[in-house]
PDB file of C-alpha atoms and ligand atoms in Angstrom:
ATOM      1  CA  UNK A   1     111.332 -83.092  70.056  1.00  0.00           C
ATOM      2  CA  UNK A   2     112.057 -82.640  73.895  1.00  0.00           C
ATOM      3  CA  UNK A   3     113.079 -86.091  75.849  1.00  0.00           C
ATOM      4  CA  UNK A   4     110.434 -88.007  77.823  1.00  0.00           C
ATOM      5  CA  UNK A   5     106.992 -87.061  76.974  1.00  0.00           C
ATOM      6  CA  UNK A   6     104.226 -88.604  78.249  1.00  0.00           C
ATOM      7  CA  UNK A   7     100.247 -87.571  77.179  1.00  0.00           C
ATOM      8  CA  UNK A   8      97.837 -88.695  79.379  1.00  0.00           C
ATOM      9  CA  UNK A   9      93.914 -88.528  78.377  1.00  0.00           C
ATOM     10  CA  UNK A  10      90.939 -89.073  80.995  1.00  0.00           C
ATOM     11  CA  UNK A  11      87.333 -88.864  79.705  1.00  0.00           C
ATOM     12  CA  UNK A  12      83.870 -89.797  81.353  1.00  0.00           C
ATOM     13  CA  UNK A  13      82.698 -93.437  79.151  1.00  0.00           C
ATOM     14  CA  UNK A  14      80.872 -92.036  76.419  1.00  0.00           C
ATOM     15  CA  UNK A  15      82.493 -89.077  76.087  1.00  0.00           C
ATOM     16  CA  UNK A  16      84.143 -89.525  72.697  1.00  0.00           C
ATOM     17  CA  UNK A  17      87.813 -90.613  73.674  1.00  0.00           C
ATOM     18  CA  UNK A  18      87.758 -93.380  71.445  1.00  0.00           C
ATOM     19  CA  UNK A  19      86.673 -91.486  68.703  1.00  0.00           C
ATOM     20  CA  UNK A  20      88.780 -87.880  69.680  1.00  0.00           C
ATOM     21  CA  UNK A  21      92.612 -90.206  70.360  1.00  0.00           C
ATOM     22  CA  UNK A  22      92.103 -92.674  67.088  1.00  0.00           C
ATOM     23  CA  UNK A  23      91.381 -89.147  64.766  1.00  0.00           C
ATOM     24  CA  UNK A  24      94.593 -87.448  66.689  1.00  0.00           C
ATOM     25  CA  UNK A  25      96.826 -90.870  66.658  1.00  0.00           C
ATOM     26  CA  UNK A  26      96.030 -90.894  63.207  1.00  0.00           C
ATOM     27  CA  UNK A  27      97.081 -87.092  62.596  1.00  0.00           C
ATOM     28  CA  UNK A  28      99.976 -86.935  64.938  1.00  0.00           C
ATOM     29  CA  UNK A  29     103.302 -89.734  64.178  1.00  0.00           C
ATOM     30  CA  UNK A  30     105.234 -88.381  67.137  1.00  0.00           C
ATOM     31  CA  UNK A  31     102.415 -89.684  69.631  1.00  0.00           C
ATOM     32  CA  UNK A  32     101.447 -93.465  69.900  1.00  0.00           C
ATOM     33  CA  UNK A  33      99.533 -95.462  72.057  1.00  0.00           C
ATOM     34  CA  UNK A  34     100.836 -96.740  75.928  1.00  0.00           C
ATOM     35  CA  UNK A  35      99.430-100.508  75.788  1.00  0.00           C
ATOM     36  CA  UNK A  36      98.472-101.219  79.427  1.00  0.00           C
ATOM     37  CA  UNK A  37      97.812-104.816  80.854  1.00  0.00           C
ATOM     38  CA  UNK A  38      94.565-105.944  82.297  1.00  0.00           C
ATOM     39  CA  UNK A  39      93.571-108.852  84.109  1.00  0.00           C
ATOM     40  CA  UNK A  40      90.071-109.151  82.648  1.00  0.00           C
ATOM     41  CA  UNK A  41      89.428-110.904  79.073  1.00  0.00           C
ATOM     42  CA  UNK A  42      89.263-109.952  75.853  1.00  0.00           C
ATOM     43  CA  UNK A  43      86.712-108.888  74.324  1.00  0.00           C
ATOM     44  CA  UNK A  44      84.624-110.062  71.133  1.00  0.00           C
ATOM     45  CA  UNK A  45      87.639-108.531  68.607  1.00  0.00           C
ATOM     46  CA  UNK A  46      90.876-107.379  70.957  1.00  0.00           C
ATOM     47  CA  UNK A  47      94.150-108.437  70.472  1.00  0.00           C
ATOM     48  CA  UNK A  48      96.830-109.465  72.932  1.00  0.00           C
ATOM     49  CA  UNK A  49      99.715-107.045  72.909  1.00  0.00           C
ATOM     50  CA  UNK A  50      97.385-104.874  70.428  1.00  0.00           C
ATOM     51  CA  UNK A  51      94.453-103.411  72.928  1.00  0.00           C
ATOM     52  CA  UNK A  52      96.040-104.722  76.237  1.00  0.00           C
ATOM     53  CA  UNK A  53      98.566-107.336  77.541  1.00  0.00           C
ATOM     54  CA  UNK A  54      96.180-109.322  78.663  1.00  0.00           C
ATOM     55  CA  UNK A  55      97.385-111.582  82.332  1.00  0.00           C
ATOM     56  CA  UNK A  56      96.427-113.585  84.837  1.00  0.00           C
ATOM     57  CA  UNK A  57      96.072-112.417  88.504  1.00  0.00           C
ATOM     58  CA  UNK A  58      99.171-114.100  89.515  1.00  0.00           C
ATOM     59  CA  UNK A  59     100.820-112.803  86.504  1.00  0.00           C
ATOM     60  CA  UNK A  60      99.691-109.286  87.641  1.00  0.00           C
ATOM     61  CA  UNK A  61      99.979-109.561  91.083  1.00  0.00           C
ATOM     62  CA  UNK A  62     103.948-110.765  90.244  1.00  0.00           C
ATOM     63  CA  UNK A  63     104.638-107.786  88.240  1.00  0.00           C
ATOM     64  CA  UNK A  64     103.626-105.779  90.856  1.00  0.00           C
ATOM     65  CA  UNK A  65     106.076-106.952  93.216  1.00  0.00           C
ATOM     66  CA  UNK A  66     108.557-107.123  90.562  1.00  0.00           C
ATOM     67  CA  UNK A  67     108.133-103.483  90.826  1.00  0.00           C
ATOM     68  CA  UNK A  68     106.967-102.699  86.934  1.00  0.00           C
ATOM     69  CA  UNK A  69     104.035-100.993  86.733  1.00  0.00           C
ATOM     70  CA  UNK A  70     104.171 -96.673  86.574  1.00  0.00           C
ATOM     71  CA  UNK A  71     100.645 -96.867  88.432  1.00  0.00           C
ATOM     72  CA  UNK A  72      98.080 -99.828  88.857  1.00  0.00           C
ATOM     73  CA  UNK A  73      94.616 -99.887  90.035  1.00  0.00           C
ATOM     74  CA  UNK A  74      92.120-101.701  91.054  1.00  0.00           C
ATOM     75  CA  UNK A  75      89.193 -99.945  88.558  1.00  0.00           C
ATOM     76  CA  UNK A  76      86.745-102.238  88.584  1.00  0.00           C
ATOM     77  CA  UNK A  77      86.285-104.650  91.551  1.00  0.00           C
ATOM     78  CA  UNK A  78      88.950-107.998  90.540  1.00  0.00           C
ATOM     79  CA  UNK A  79      89.924-106.338  87.496  1.00  0.00           C
ATOM     80  CA  UNK A  80      93.360-105.006  87.424  1.00  0.00           C
ATOM     81  CA  UNK A  81      94.461-102.286  85.341  1.00  0.00           C
ATOM     82  CA  UNK A  82      98.198-100.587  84.824  1.00  0.00           C
ATOM     83  CA  UNK A  83     100.605 -98.381  82.778  1.00  0.00           C
ATOM     84  CA  UNK A  84     104.172-101.206  82.373  1.00  0.00           C
ATOM     85  CA  UNK A  85     107.221 -98.847  82.754  1.00  0.00           C
ATOM     86  CA  UNK A  86     108.522-101.066  80.080  1.00  0.00           C
ATOM     87  CA  UNK A  87     106.171 -99.995  77.177  1.00  0.00           C
ATOM     88  CA  UNK A  88     107.043 -96.314  78.144  1.00  0.00           C
ATOM     89  CA  UNK A  89     109.862 -97.141  77.739  1.00  0.00           C
ATOM     90  CA  UNK A  90     109.157 -99.347  74.432  1.00  0.00           C
ATOM     91  CA  UNK A  91     107.462 -95.460  72.947  1.00  0.00           C
ATOM     92  CA  UNK A  92     110.713 -93.820  74.124  1.00  0.00           C
ATOM     93  CA  UNK A  93     113.024 -96.125  72.610  1.00  0.00           C
ATOM     94  CA  UNK A  94     111.443 -95.317  69.230  1.00  0.00           C
ATOM     95  CA  UNK A  95     112.030 -91.313  70.045  1.00  0.00           C
ATOM     96  CA  UNK A  96     107.872 -91.070  70.119  1.00  0.00           C
ATOM     97  CA  UNK A  97     105.525 -89.462  72.587  1.00  0.00           C
ATOM     98  CA  UNK A  98     103.675 -92.211  74.090  1.00  0.00           C
ATOM     99  CA  UNK A  99      99.222 -91.661  74.928  1.00  0.00           C
ATOM    100  CA  UNK A 100      98.247 -93.010  78.599  1.00  0.00           C
ATOM    101  CA  UNK A 101      94.407 -94.466  77.808  1.00  0.00           C
ATOM    102  CA  UNK A 102      93.660 -94.025  82.232  1.00  0.00           C
ATOM    103  CA  UNK A 103      90.912 -93.347  84.627  1.00  0.00           C
ATOM    104  CA  UNK A 104      90.803 -90.092  86.672  1.00  0.00           C
ATOM    105  CA  UNK A 105      92.794 -92.054  89.145  1.00  0.00           C
ATOM    106  CA  UNK A 106      95.338 -93.932  86.990  1.00  0.00           C
ATOM    107  CA  UNK A 107      95.881 -90.420  85.199  1.00  0.00           C
ATOM    108  CA  UNK A 108      96.813 -88.072  88.753  1.00  0.00           C
ATOM    109  CA  UNK A 109      99.269 -91.061  90.035  1.00  0.00           C
ATOM    110  CA  UNK A 110     101.152 -91.205  86.786  1.00  0.00           C
ATOM    111  CA  UNK A 111     101.192 -86.956  86.691  1.00  0.00           C
ATOM    112  CA  UNK A 112     102.862 -87.235  90.358  1.00  0.00           C
ATOM    113  CA  UNK A 113     105.875 -89.232  89.288  1.00  0.00           C
ATOM    114  CA  UNK A 114     106.471 -87.256  85.359  1.00  0.00           C
ATOM    115  CA  UNK A 115     105.216 -84.114  86.482  1.00  0.00           C
ATOM    116  CA  UNK A 116     107.638 -81.812  84.159  1.00  0.00           C
ATOM    117  CA  UNK A 117     107.005 -83.587  81.053  1.00  0.00           C
ATOM    118  CA  UNK A 118     103.290 -84.671  81.306  1.00  0.00           C
ATOM    119  CA  UNK A 119     100.301 -83.089  79.624  1.00  0.00           C
ATOM    120  CA  UNK A 120      97.249 -84.260  81.035  1.00  0.00           C
ATOM    121  CA  UNK A 121      94.166 -84.112  78.700  1.00  0.00           C
ATOM    122  CA  UNK A 122      90.499 -84.537  80.000  1.00  0.00           C
ATOM    123  CA  UNK A 123      87.116 -84.909  77.888  1.00  0.00           C
ATOM    124  CA  UNK A 124      83.908 -83.959  78.367  1.00  0.00           C
ATOM    125  CA  UNK A 125      80.325 -83.532  76.829  1.00  0.00           C
ATOM    126  CA  UNK A 126      78.688 -80.322  76.810  1.00  0.00           C
ATOM    127  CA  UNK A 127      76.852 -81.387  79.849  1.00  0.00           C
ATOM    128  CA  UNK A 128      75.314 -84.988  81.203  1.00  0.00           C
ATOM    129  CA  UNK A 129      72.297 -84.670  79.265  1.00  0.00           C
ATOM    130  CA  UNK A 130      74.193 -84.905  76.233  1.00  0.00           C
ATOM    131  CA  UNK A 131      76.307 -87.510  77.685  1.00  0.00           C
ATOM    132  CA  UNK A 132      73.476 -90.409  78.293  1.00  0.00           C
ATOM    133  CA  UNK A 133      71.998 -88.835  75.053  1.00  0.00           C
ATOM    134  CA  UNK A 134      75.446 -90.198  73.184  1.00  0.00           C
ATOM    135  CA  UNK A 135      75.282 -93.387  75.713  1.00  0.00           C
ATOM    136  CA  UNK A 136      72.245 -94.238  74.454  1.00  0.00           C
ATOM    137  CA  UNK A 137      73.193 -93.899  70.931  1.00  0.00           C
ATOM    138  CA  UNK A 138      75.805 -96.537  71.015  1.00  0.00           C
ATOM    139  CA  UNK A 139      74.197 -98.682  72.150  1.00  0.00           C
ATOM    140  CA  UNK A 140      76.431-100.666  74.104  1.00  0.00           C
ATOM    141  CA  UNK A 141      74.671 -99.656  77.632  1.00  0.00           C
ATOM    142  CA  UNK A 142      72.359-101.815  79.090  1.00  0.00           C
ATOM    143  CA  UNK A 143      70.271 -99.620  81.480  1.00  0.00           C
ATOM    144  CA  UNK A 144      71.957-100.782  84.202  1.00  0.00           C
ATOM    145  CA  UNK A 145      75.264 -99.711  82.799  1.00  0.00           C
ATOM    146  CA  UNK A 146      73.550 -96.753  81.345  1.00  0.00           C
ATOM    147  CA  UNK A 147      72.793 -95.524  84.976  1.00  0.00           C
ATOM    148  CA  UNK A 148      76.274 -96.690  86.814  1.00  0.00           C
ATOM    149  CA  UNK A 149      78.472 -94.749  83.539  1.00  0.00           C
ATOM    150  CA  UNK A 150      76.261 -91.431  84.731  1.00  0.00           C
ATOM    151  CA  UNK A 151      76.785 -91.738  88.310  1.00  0.00           C
ATOM    152  CA  UNK A 152      80.746 -92.445  87.797  1.00  0.00           C
ATOM    153  CA  UNK A 153      80.953 -89.608  84.639  1.00  0.00           C
ATOM    154  CA  UNK A 154      79.486 -87.035  87.045  1.00  0.00           C
ATOM    155  CA  UNK A 155      81.497 -87.690  89.764  1.00  0.00           C
ATOM    156  CA  UNK A 156      84.627 -87.527  87.759  1.00  0.00           C
ATOM    157  CA  UNK A 157      83.642 -84.433  86.281  1.00  0.00           C
ATOM    158  CA  UNK A 158      84.430 -82.998  89.474  1.00  0.00           C
ATOM    159  CA  UNK A 159      87.920 -83.954  88.911  1.00  0.00           C
ATOM    160  CA  UNK A 160      88.672 -81.885  85.313  1.00  0.00           C
ATOM    161  CA  UNK A 161      89.970 -78.337  87.089  1.00  0.00           C
ATOM    162  CA  UNK A 162      93.177 -81.536  87.887  1.00  0.00           C
ATOM    163  CA  UNK A 163      94.089 -81.656  84.691  1.00  0.00           C
ATOM    164  CA  UNK A 164      96.553 -79.049  82.141  1.00  0.00           C
ATOM    165  CA  UNK A 165      93.376 -78.843  79.483  1.00  0.00           C
ATOM    166  CA  UNK A 166      89.791 -79.585  78.876  1.00  0.00           C
ATOM    167  CA  UNK A 167      88.691 -80.670  76.157  1.00  0.00           C
ATOM    168  CA  UNK A 168      85.164 -80.504  74.968  1.00  0.00           C
ATOM    169  CA  UNK A 169      83.385 -82.555  73.377  1.00  0.00           C
ATOM    170  CA  UNK A 170      80.908 -80.969  71.857  1.00  0.00           C
ATOM    171  CA  UNK A 171      80.863 -80.320  67.592  1.00  0.00           C
ATOM    172  CA  UNK A 172      83.570 -83.531  66.856  1.00  0.00           C
ATOM    173  CA  UNK A 173      84.989 -81.522  64.039  1.00  0.00           C
ATOM    174  CA  UNK A 174      86.419 -78.506  66.534  1.00  0.00           C
ATOM    175  CA  UNK A 175      87.429 -80.905  69.485  1.00  0.00           C
ATOM    176  CA  UNK A 176      89.349 -82.625  67.038  1.00  0.00           C
ATOM    177  CA  UNK A 177      90.944 -79.482  66.295  1.00  0.00           C
ATOM    178  CA  UNK A 178      91.673 -78.418  69.543  1.00  0.00           C
ATOM    179  CA  UNK A 179      93.080 -81.559  70.866  1.00  0.00           C
ATOM    180  CA  UNK A 180      94.996 -82.188  68.212  1.00  0.00           C
ATOM    181  CA  UNK A 181      96.159 -78.372  68.290  1.00  0.00           C
ATOM    182  CA  UNK A 182      97.368 -78.720  72.345  1.00  0.00           C
ATOM    183  CA  UNK A 183      99.305 -82.271  71.705  1.00  0.00           C
ATOM    184  CA  UNK A 184     101.104 -80.496  68.889  1.00  0.00           C
ATOM    185  CA  UNK A 185     102.246 -77.652  70.401  1.00  0.00           C
ATOM    186  CA  UNK A 186     103.006 -80.291  73.529  1.00  0.00           C
ATOM    187  CA  UNK A 187     105.087 -82.054  71.116  1.00  0.00           C
ATOM    188  CA  UNK A 188     107.147 -79.546  69.758  1.00  0.00           C
ATOM    189  CA  UNK A 189     108.550 -77.242  73.153  1.00  0.00           C
TER     190      UNK A 189
HETATM  191  P1  ADP B   1      84.873 -93.420  74.864  1.00  0.00           P
HETATM  192  O1  ADP B   1      85.406 -93.834  74.361  1.00  0.00           O
HETATM  193  O2  ADP B   1      84.535 -92.048  75.855  1.00  0.00           O
HETATM  194  O3  ADP B   1      83.377 -93.405  75.946  1.00  0.00           O
HETATM  195  P2  ADP B   1      83.200 -92.965  72.112  1.00  0.00           P
HETATM  196  O4  ADP B   1      84.244 -92.497  71.612  1.00  0.00           O
HETATM  197  O5  ADP B   1      82.108 -94.377  72.065  1.00  0.00           O
HETATM  198  O6  ADP B   1      83.023 -92.798  73.407  1.00  0.00           O
HETATM  199  O7  ADP B   1      82.228 -92.248  71.865  1.00  0.00           O
HETATM  200  C1  ADP B   1      80.413 -92.389  72.335  1.00  0.00           C
HETATM  201  C2  ADP B   1      79.703 -92.180  71.312  1.00  0.00           C
HETATM  202  O8  ADP B   1      79.533 -91.025  70.664  1.00  0.00           O
HETATM  203  C3  ADP B   1      79.395 -93.088  70.293  1.00  0.00           C
HETATM  204  O9  ADP B   1      78.796 -93.052  69.615  1.00  0.00           O
HETATM  205  C4  ADP B   1      80.251 -91.834  69.053  1.00  0.00           C
HETATM  206  O10 ADP B   1      80.365 -92.287  67.736  1.00  0.00           O
HETATM  207  C5  ADP B   1      79.913 -90.627  69.609  1.00  0.00           C
HETATM  208  N1  ADP B   1      80.219 -89.120  69.729  1.00  0.00           N
HETATM  209  C6  ADP B   1      81.789 -89.478  69.917  1.00  0.00           C
HETATM  210  N2  ADP B   1      81.992 -87.325  69.835  1.00  0.00           N
HETATM  211  C7  ADP B   1      80.574 -87.201  69.386  1.00  0.00           C
HETATM  212  C8  ADP B   1      80.074 -85.769  69.184  1.00  0.00           C
HETATM  213  N3  ADP B   1      81.441 -85.198  68.844  1.00  0.00           N
HETATM  214  N4  ADP B   1      78.746 -85.613  68.610  1.00  0.00           N
HETATM  215  C9  ADP B   1      78.195 -86.950  68.750  1.00  0.00           C
HETATM  216  N5  ADP B   1      78.364 -88.049  69.052  1.00  0.00           N
HETATM  217  C10 ADP B   1      80.160 -88.183  69.244  1.00  0.00           C
HETATM  218  P1  5GP B   2      87.919-101.026  80.123  1.00  0.00           P
HETATM  219  O1  5GP B   2      88.303-102.413  81.042  1.00  0.00           O
HETATM  220  O2  5GP B   2      86.492-100.667  79.589  1.00  0.00           O
HETATM  221  O3  5GP B   2      88.599-101.077  78.622  1.00  0.00           O
HETATM  222  O4  5GP B   2      88.682 -99.850  80.506  1.00  0.00           O
HETATM  223  C1  5GP B   2      88.494 -99.522  82.088  1.00  0.00           C
HETATM  224  C2  5GP B   2      88.827 -98.581  82.702  1.00  0.00           C
HETATM  225  O5  5GP B   2      90.112 -98.726  82.192  1.00  0.00           O
HETATM  226  C3  5GP B   2      88.940 -97.537  81.519  1.00  0.00           C
HETATM  227  O6  5GP B   2      88.539 -96.135  82.171  1.00  0.00           O
HETATM  228  C4  5GP B   2      90.298 -97.099  80.909  1.00  0.00           C
HETATM  229  O7  5GP B   2      90.618 -95.766  81.198  1.00  0.00           O
HETATM  230  C5  5GP B   2      91.003 -97.731  81.887  1.00  0.00           C
HETATM  231  N1  5GP B   2      92.632 -97.927  82.128  1.00  0.00           N
HETATM  232  C6  5GP B   2      92.387 -98.568  81.321  1.00  0.00           C
HETATM  233  N2  5GP B   2      94.275 -99.233  81.355  1.00  0.00           N
HETATM  234  C7  5GP B   2      94.733 -98.432  82.724  1.00  0.00           C
HETATM  235  C8  5GP B   2      95.251 -98.161  83.234  1.00  0.00           C
HETATM  236  O8  5GP B   2      96.726 -98.630  82.430  1.00  0.00           O
HETATM  237  N3  5GP B   2      95.853 -98.088  84.901  1.00  0.00           N
HETATM  238  C9  5GP B   2      94.735 -97.334  84.826  1.00  0.00           C
HETATM  239  N4  5GP B   2      94.520 -96.582  86.287  1.00  0.00           N
HETATM  240  N5  5GP B   2      93.121 -97.218  84.248  1.00  0.00           N
HETATM  241  C10 5GP B   2      93.749 -97.890  83.242  1.00  0.00           C
END
Protein backbone atom coordinates (compact mmCIF):
# COMPACT_ATOMS: atom_id res chain seq x y z
CA UNK A 1 0.00 0.00 0.00
CA UNK A 2 1.30 3.50 -0.88
CA UNK A 3 2.07 6.00 1.84
CA UNK A 4 -0.40 8.50 3.25
CA UNK A 5 -3.26 8.03 0.84
CA UNK A 6 -6.59 9.65 1.48
CA UNK A 7 -10.18 9.02 0.34
CA UNK A 8 -12.68 11.86 0.35
CA UNK A 9 -16.39 11.15 -0.13
CA UNK A 10 -19.11 13.72 -0.71
CA UNK A 11 -22.79 13.48 -1.60
CA UNK A 12 -25.93 15.57 -1.39
CA UNK A 13 -27.94 14.54 1.67
CA UNK A 14 -30.11 11.50 0.87
CA UNK A 15 -27.90 10.12 -1.93
CA UNK A 16 -27.04 7.00 0.07
CA UNK A 17 -23.60 7.98 1.27
CA UNK A 18 -24.08 6.56 4.78
CA UNK A 19 -25.44 3.29 3.36
CA UNK A 20 -22.60 2.91 0.85
CA UNK A 21 -19.81 3.96 3.23
CA UNK A 22 -20.95 1.41 5.82
CA UNK A 23 -20.80 -1.33 3.21
CA UNK A 24 -17.42 -0.14 1.99
CA UNK A 25 -15.89 -0.05 5.48
CA UNK A 26 -17.24 -3.53 6.22
CA UNK A 27 -15.56 -4.99 3.14
CA UNK A 28 -12.34 -2.98 3.01
CA UNK A 29 -10.11 -3.42 6.10
CA UNK A 30 -7.44 -1.07 4.65
CA UNK A 31 -9.80 1.88 5.00
CA UNK A 32 -10.81 3.57 8.27
CA UNK A 33 -13.40 6.28 8.87
CA UNK A 34 -11.83 9.64 9.77
CA UNK A 35 -13.72 11.16 12.69
CA UNK A 36 -14.31 14.88 12.22
CA UNK A 37 -14.46 17.55 14.90
CA UNK A 38 -17.62 19.65 15.17
CA UNK A 39 -19.42 22.09 17.43
CA UNK A 40 -23.00 20.90 16.97
CA UNK A 41 -24.61 18.90 19.77
CA UNK A 42 -24.50 15.08 19.61
CA UNK A 43 -27.71 13.54 18.25
CA UNK A 44 -29.41 10.70 20.05
CA UNK A 45 -27.12 7.68 20.00
CA UNK A 46 -24.05 9.58 18.78
CA UNK A 47 -20.87 8.99 20.76
CA UNK A 48 -17.98 11.41 21.25
CA UNK A 49 -14.86 9.95 19.63
CA UNK A 50 -16.85 7.56 17.46
CA UNK A 51 -19.22 9.70 15.38
CA UNK A 52 -17.50 13.05 15.92
CA UNK A 53 -15.15 14.73 18.35
CA UNK A 54 -17.64 17.15 19.87
CA UNK A 55 -16.19 20.49 20.98
CA UNK A 56 -17.37 23.74 22.50
CA UNK A 57 -16.95 26.66 20.11
CA UNK A 58 -14.08 28.22 22.07
CA UNK A 59 -12.18 24.92 22.07
CA UNK A 60 -12.70 24.56 18.33
CA UNK A 61 -11.46 28.10 17.73
CA UNK A 62 -8.39 27.37 19.80
CA UNK A 63 -7.67 24.37 17.58
CA UNK A 64 -7.99 26.63 14.52
CA UNK A 65 -5.41 28.99 16.04
CA UNK A 66 -3.11 26.07 16.77
CA UNK A 67 -3.33 25.07 13.08
CA UNK A 68 -4.68 21.66 14.08
CA UNK A 69 -6.97 21.30 11.03
CA UNK A 70 -6.35 20.17 7.48
CA UNK A 71 -9.57 22.00 6.66
CA UNK A 72 -12.44 23.42 8.65
CA UNK A 73 -15.69 25.14 7.74
CA UNK A 74 -18.88 26.55 9.07
CA UNK A 75 -21.09 24.02 7.23
CA UNK A 76 -24.32 25.23 8.83
CA UNK A 77 -24.84 28.66 10.36
CA UNK A 78 -22.88 28.86 13.59
CA UNK A 79 -21.73 25.22 13.47
CA UNK A 80 -18.11 24.40 12.76
CA UNK A 81 -16.84 21.14 11.25
CA UNK A 82 -13.24 20.20 10.57
CA UNK A 83 -10.76 17.45 9.76
CA UNK A 84 -7.99 17.21 12.33
CA UNK A 85 -4.43 16.61 11.14
CA UNK A 86 -3.92 14.33 14.17
CA UNK A 87 -6.91 12.19 13.13
CA UNK A 88 -5.49 11.51 9.66
CA UNK A 89 -2.10 10.77 11.24
CA UNK A 90 -3.69 8.37 13.75
CA UNK A 91 -5.04 6.31 10.84
CA UNK A 92 -1.90 6.55 8.71
CA UNK A 93 0.13 5.38 11.72
CA UNK A 94 -1.94 2.17 11.64
CA UNK A 95 -0.98 1.68 7.98
CA UNK A 96 -4.54 2.40 6.87
CA UNK A 97 -6.21 4.87 4.51
CA UNK A 98 -8.46 7.50 6.13
CA UNK A 99 -11.90 7.96 4.59
CA UNK A 100 -13.09 11.53 5.08
CA UNK A 101 -16.82 12.21 4.80
CA UNK A 102 -17.23 15.96 4.23
CA UNK A 103 -19.21 18.51 2.29
CA UNK A 104 -18.31 19.63 -1.25
CA UNK A 105 -16.24 22.68 -0.27
CA UNK A 106 -14.30 20.76 2.36
CA UNK A 107 -13.60 17.99 -0.16
CA UNK A 108 -12.17 20.40 -2.70
CA UNK A 109 -10.10 22.14 -0.01
CA UNK A 110 -8.60 18.87 1.21
CA UNK A 111 -7.72 17.78 -2.32
CA UNK A 112 -5.66 20.97 -2.78
CA UNK A 113 -3.56 19.92 0.24
CA UNK A 114 -3.07 16.32 -0.93
CA UNK A 115 -3.15 16.55 -4.74
CA UNK A 116 -1.03 13.43 -5.28
CA UNK A 117 -2.48 10.84 -2.94
CA UNK A 118 -6.12 11.77 -2.75
CA UNK A 119 -9.14 9.98 -4.30
CA UNK A 120 -12.25 12.16 -4.37
CA UNK A 121 -15.64 10.50 -4.87
CA UNK A 122 -19.03 12.10 -5.43
CA UNK A 123 -22.15 9.99 -4.85
CA UNK A 124 -25.43 10.99 -6.47
CA UNK A 125 -28.88 9.60 -7.21
CA UNK A 126 -30.06 9.15 -10.84
CA UNK A 127 -32.16 12.34 -10.53
CA UNK A 128 -33.39 14.95 -8.05
CA UNK A 129 -36.83 13.25 -8.16
CA UNK A 130 -35.27 10.02 -6.89
CA UNK A 131 -33.39 11.99 -4.22
CA UNK A 132 -36.67 13.53 -3.07
CA UNK A 133 -38.38 10.11 -2.93
CA UNK A 134 -35.52 8.64 -0.87
CA UNK A 135 -35.50 11.54 1.57
CA UNK A 136 -39.28 11.25 1.96
CA UNK A 137 -39.04 7.48 2.45
CA UNK A 138 -36.28 7.90 5.06
CA UNK A 139 -38.77 9.91 7.08
CA UNK A 140 -36.19 12.11 8.80
CA UNK A 141 -37.12 15.47 7.25
CA UNK A 142 -39.80 18.08 7.74
CA UNK A 143 -41.34 19.67 4.62
CA UNK A 144 -39.05 22.64 5.18
CA UNK A 145 -35.80 20.73 5.71
CA UNK A 146 -36.63 18.51 2.73
CA UNK A 147 -36.86 21.55 0.42
CA UNK A 148 -33.68 22.96 1.93
CA UNK A 149 -31.81 19.71 1.22
CA UNK A 150 -33.15 19.44 -2.35
CA UNK A 151 -32.10 23.02 -3.09
CA UNK A 152 -28.66 22.44 -1.60
CA UNK A 153 -28.36 19.20 -3.61
CA UNK A 154 -29.05 21.00 -6.89
CA UNK A 155 -26.21 23.39 -6.07
CA UNK A 156 -23.83 20.64 -4.90
CA UNK A 157 -24.45 18.62 -8.08
CA UNK A 158 -22.83 21.39 -10.14
CA UNK A 159 -19.50 20.46 -8.45
CA UNK A 160 -19.68 16.74 -9.32
CA UNK A 161 -17.42 17.04 -12.43
CA UNK A 162 -14.58 18.28 -10.18
CA UNK A 163 -14.37 14.87 -8.48
CA UNK A 164 -12.18 11.94 -9.60
CA UNK A 165 -15.08 9.48 -9.54
CA UNK A 166 -18.85 9.84 -9.67
CA UNK A 167 -20.87 6.91 -8.33
CA UNK A 168 -24.55 6.87 -9.34
CA UNK A 169 -26.54 5.19 -6.57
CA UNK A 170 -29.42 3.70 -8.58
CA UNK A 171 -29.38 -0.04 -7.84
CA UNK A 172 -27.75 -0.40 -4.41
CA UNK A 173 -25.86 -3.62 -5.16
CA UNK A 174 -24.36 -2.12 -8.34
CA UNK A 175 -23.38 1.13 -6.62
CA UNK A 176 -21.77 -0.81 -3.75
CA UNK A 177 -19.84 -2.93 -6.23
CA UNK A 178 -18.67 0.15 -8.19
CA UNK A 179 -17.59 2.05 -5.07
CA UNK A 180 -15.75 -0.94 -3.62
CA UNK A 181 -13.94 -1.48 -6.94
CA UNK A 182 -12.83 2.12 -7.25
CA UNK A 183 -11.52 2.13 -3.67
CA UNK A 184 -9.85 -1.28 -3.95
CA UNK A 185 -7.97 -0.16 -7.05
CA UNK A 186 -6.83 3.06 -5.37
CA UNK A 187 -5.71 1.16 -2.27
CA UNK A 188 -3.75 -1.34 -4.40
CA UNK A 189 -1.78 1.13 -6.54
P1 LIG B 1 -27.09 9.97 3.02
O1 LIG B 1 -26.15 9.42 4.04
O2 LIG B 1 -26.40 10.32 1.72
O3 LIG B 1 -27.93 11.12 3.51
P2 LIG B 1 -28.63 7.47 3.33
O4 LIG B 1 -27.58 6.42 3.28
O5 LIG B 1 -29.24 7.82 4.65
O6 LIG B 1 -28.11 8.81 2.60
O7 LIG B 1 -29.75 7.04 2.28
C1 LIG B 1 -30.96 7.78 2.14
C2 LIG B 1 -32.16 6.81 2.12
O8 LIG B 1 -32.16 6.11 0.88
C3 LIG B 1 -32.11 5.79 3.23
O9 LIG B 1 -33.42 5.55 3.68
C4 LIG B 1 -31.54 4.54 2.51
O10 LIG B 1 -31.98 3.34 3.11
C5 LIG B 1 -32.09 4.68 1.11
N1 LIG B 1 -31.25 4.16 0.03
C6 LIG B 1 -29.89 4.22 -0.06
N2 LIG B 1 -29.46 3.68 -1.24
C7 LIG B 1 -30.57 3.27 -1.89
C8 LIG B 1 -30.80 2.64 -3.18
N3 LIG B 1 -29.80 2.34 -4.02
N4 LIG B 1 -32.07 2.39 -3.54
C9 LIG B 1 -33.11 2.71 -2.72
N5 LIG B 1 -32.97 3.30 -1.49
C10 LIG B 1 -31.72 3.59 -1.09
P1 LIG C 1 -24.14 16.30 10.13
O1 LIG C 1 -24.31 17.46 11.06
O2 LIG C 1 -25.43 15.92 9.44
O3 LIG C 1 -23.43 15.13 10.77
O4 LIG C 1 -23.14 16.76 8.97
C1 LIG C 1 -23.41 17.91 8.26
C2 LIG C 1 -22.45 18.08 7.09
O5 LIG C 1 -21.13 18.34 7.58
C3 LIG C 1 -22.33 16.88 6.15
O6 LIG C 1 -22.42 17.38 4.81
C4 LIG C 1 -20.95 16.37 6.44
O7 LIG C 1 -20.40 15.74 5.29
C5 LIG C 1 -20.21 17.65 6.77
N1 LIG C 1 -18.97 17.40 7.50
C6 LIG C 1 -18.75 16.44 8.45
N2 LIG C 1 -17.49 16.52 8.89
C7 LIG C 1 -16.88 17.52 8.22
C8 LIG C 1 -15.55 18.07 8.23
O8 LIG C 1 -14.65 17.62 8.94
N3 LIG C 1 -15.31 19.11 7.39
C9 LIG C 1 -16.27 19.62 6.57
N4 LIG C 1 -15.92 20.63 5.77
N5 LIG C 1 -17.53 19.13 6.52
C10 LIG C 1 -17.83 18.10 7.33
